[in-house]
């Protein structure tokens, strides 16, 4: 699942990863980098990857990149989920509609 992916990524980047910390704001540092204000202090970085819903990304980018934040706020997103069910092959008597 997604937790497994996050754990694998955290293992790969080691000391560069910050987990269990919320980012409250992102600002430019005046030198092509960024300052992330977190509940554990301020982090300085040269690059950011936002893996959040569009609305949360817009909130974080509002002061730094207002045009991008406005574009993100116009996006409509829906929560998604998946359901997995297993059946014996003999119980499937016709093709089932769906994908995956």
PDB file of C-alpha atoms in Angstrom, residues 9-78:
ATOM      1  CA  UNK A   9      11.237   6.230   0.264  1.00  0.00           C
ATOM      2  CA  UNK A  10      12.084   7.222   3.828  1.00  0.00           C
ATOM      3  CA  UNK A  11      14.603   4.370   4.044  1.00  0.00           C
ATOM      4  CA  UNK A  12      16.259   5.519   0.785  1.00  0.00           C
ATOM      5  CA  UNK A  13      16.678   9.178   1.723  1.00  0.00           C
ATOM      6  CA  UNK A  14      17.640   8.474   5.334  1.00  0.00           C
ATOM      7  CA  UNK A  15      18.629  11.594   7.257  1.00  0.00           C
ATOM      8  CA  UNK A  16      17.061  13.898   4.649  1.00  0.00           C
ATOM      9  CA  UNK A  17      13.534  12.697   5.435  1.00  0.00           C
ATOM     10  CA  UNK A  18      11.341  14.375   8.029  1.00  0.00           C
ATOM     11  CA  UNK A  19       8.435  12.210   9.124  1.00  0.00           C
ATOM     12  CA  UNK A  20       5.689  12.789  11.653  1.00  0.00           C
ATOM     13  CA  UNK A  21       5.963  16.552  11.154  1.00  0.00           C
ATOM     14  CA  UNK A  22       3.395  18.965   9.731  1.00  0.00           C
ATOM     15  CA  UNK A  23       4.407  21.857   7.475  1.00  0.00           C
ATOM     16  CA  UNK A  24       2.583  25.058   8.379  1.00  0.00           C
ATOM     17  CA  UNK A  25       4.039  27.357   5.734  1.00  0.00           C
ATOM     18  CA  UNK A  26       6.567  27.592   2.913  1.00  0.00           C
ATOM     19  CA  UNK A  27       8.546  30.751   2.159  1.00  0.00           C
ATOM     20  CA  UNK A  28      11.409  31.663  -0.130  1.00  0.00           C
ATOM     21  CA  UNK A  29      14.765  32.054   1.576  1.00  0.00           C
ATOM     22  CA  UNK A  30      16.000  34.788  -0.788  1.00  0.00           C
ATOM     23  CA  UNK A  31      18.596  32.489  -2.341  1.00  0.00           C
ATOM     24  CA  UNK A  32      16.625  30.121  -4.648  1.00  0.00           C
ATOM     25  CA  UNK A  33      15.739  27.898  -1.713  1.00  0.00           C
ATOM     26  CA  UNK A  34      12.834  27.470   0.649  1.00  0.00           C
ATOM     27  CA  UNK A  35      12.111  27.660   4.350  1.00  0.00           C
ATOM     28  CA  UNK A  36       9.525  25.233   5.665  1.00  0.00           C
ATOM     29  CA  UNK A  37       8.028  26.129   9.016  1.00  0.00           C
ATOM     30  CA  UNK A  38       7.112  22.876  10.726  1.00  0.00           C
ATOM     31  CA  UNK A  39       5.836  21.940  14.149  1.00  0.00           C
ATOM     32  CA  UNK A  40       9.386  20.695  14.848  1.00  0.00           C
ATOM     33  CA  UNK A  41      11.160  23.897  13.743  1.00  0.00           C
ATOM     34  CA  UNK A  42      12.274  25.515  10.495  1.00  0.00           C
ATOM     35  CA  UNK A  43      13.811  23.449   7.704  1.00  0.00           C
ATOM     36  CA  UNK A  44      15.852  24.936   4.851  1.00  0.00           C
ATOM     37  CA  UNK A  45      15.796  23.123   1.512  1.00  0.00           C
ATOM     38  CA  UNK A  46      16.560  23.643  -2.178  1.00  0.00           C
ATOM     39  CA  UNK A  47      13.586  21.633  -3.503  1.00  0.00           C
ATOM     40  CA  UNK A  48      10.112  20.622  -2.369  1.00  0.00           C
ATOM     41  CA  UNK A  49       7.750  17.903  -3.538  1.00  0.00           C
ATOM     42  CA  UNK A  50       4.167  18.474  -2.404  1.00  0.00           C
ATOM     43  CA  UNK A  51       2.244  15.214  -2.213  1.00  0.00           C
ATOM     44  CA  UNK A  52      -0.946  16.692  -0.793  1.00  0.00           C
ATOM     45  CA  UNK A  53      -4.458  17.318  -2.025  1.00  0.00           C
ATOM     46  CA  UNK A  54      -4.705  20.405  -4.249  1.00  0.00           C
ATOM     47  CA  UNK A  55      -6.386  22.533  -1.557  1.00  0.00           C
ATOM     48  CA  UNK A  56      -3.639  21.816   0.976  1.00  0.00           C
ATOM     49  CA  UNK A  57      -0.951  22.581  -1.619  1.00  0.00           C
ATOM     50  CA  UNK A  58      -2.722  25.862  -2.451  1.00  0.00           C
ATOM     51  CA  UNK A  59      -2.728  26.848   1.216  1.00  0.00           C
ATOM     52  CA  UNK A  60       1.001  26.133   1.510  1.00  0.00           C
ATOM     53  CA  UNK A  61       1.875  27.982  -1.716  1.00  0.00           C
ATOM     54  CA  UNK A  62      -0.448  30.972  -1.248  1.00  0.00           C
ATOM     55  CA  UNK A  63       2.189  33.522  -0.178  1.00  0.00           C
ATOM     56  CA  UNK A  64       5.058  32.081  -2.215  1.00  0.00           C
ATOM     57  CA  UNK A  65       3.302  31.445  -5.552  1.00  0.00           C
ATOM     58  CA  UNK A  66      -0.142  33.096  -5.593  1.00  0.00           C
ATOM     59  CA  UNK A  67      -0.882  32.303  -9.272  1.00  0.00           C
ATOM     60  CA  UNK A  68      -0.083  28.606  -8.783  1.00  0.00           C
ATOM     61  CA  UNK A  69      -2.153  28.569  -5.589  1.00  0.00           C
ATOM     62  CA  UNK A  70      -5.107  30.112  -7.445  1.00  0.00           C
ATOM     63  CA  UNK A  71      -4.840  27.438 -10.156  1.00  0.00           C
ATOM     64  CA  UNK A  72      -4.748  24.705  -7.517  1.00  0.00           C
ATOM     65  CA  UNK A  73      -7.823  26.134  -5.794  1.00  0.00           C
ATOM     66  CA  UNK A  74      -9.788  25.824  -9.045  1.00  0.00           C
ATOM     67  CA  UNK A  75      -9.133  22.062  -9.208  1.00  0.00           C
ATOM     68  CA  UNK A  76     -11.933  19.833  -8.014  1.00  0.00           C
ATOM     69  CA  UNK A  77     -10.792  16.626  -6.395  1.00  0.00           C
ATOM     70  CA  UNK A  78     -12.646  13.671  -4.989  1.00  0.00           C
TER      71      UNK A  78
END
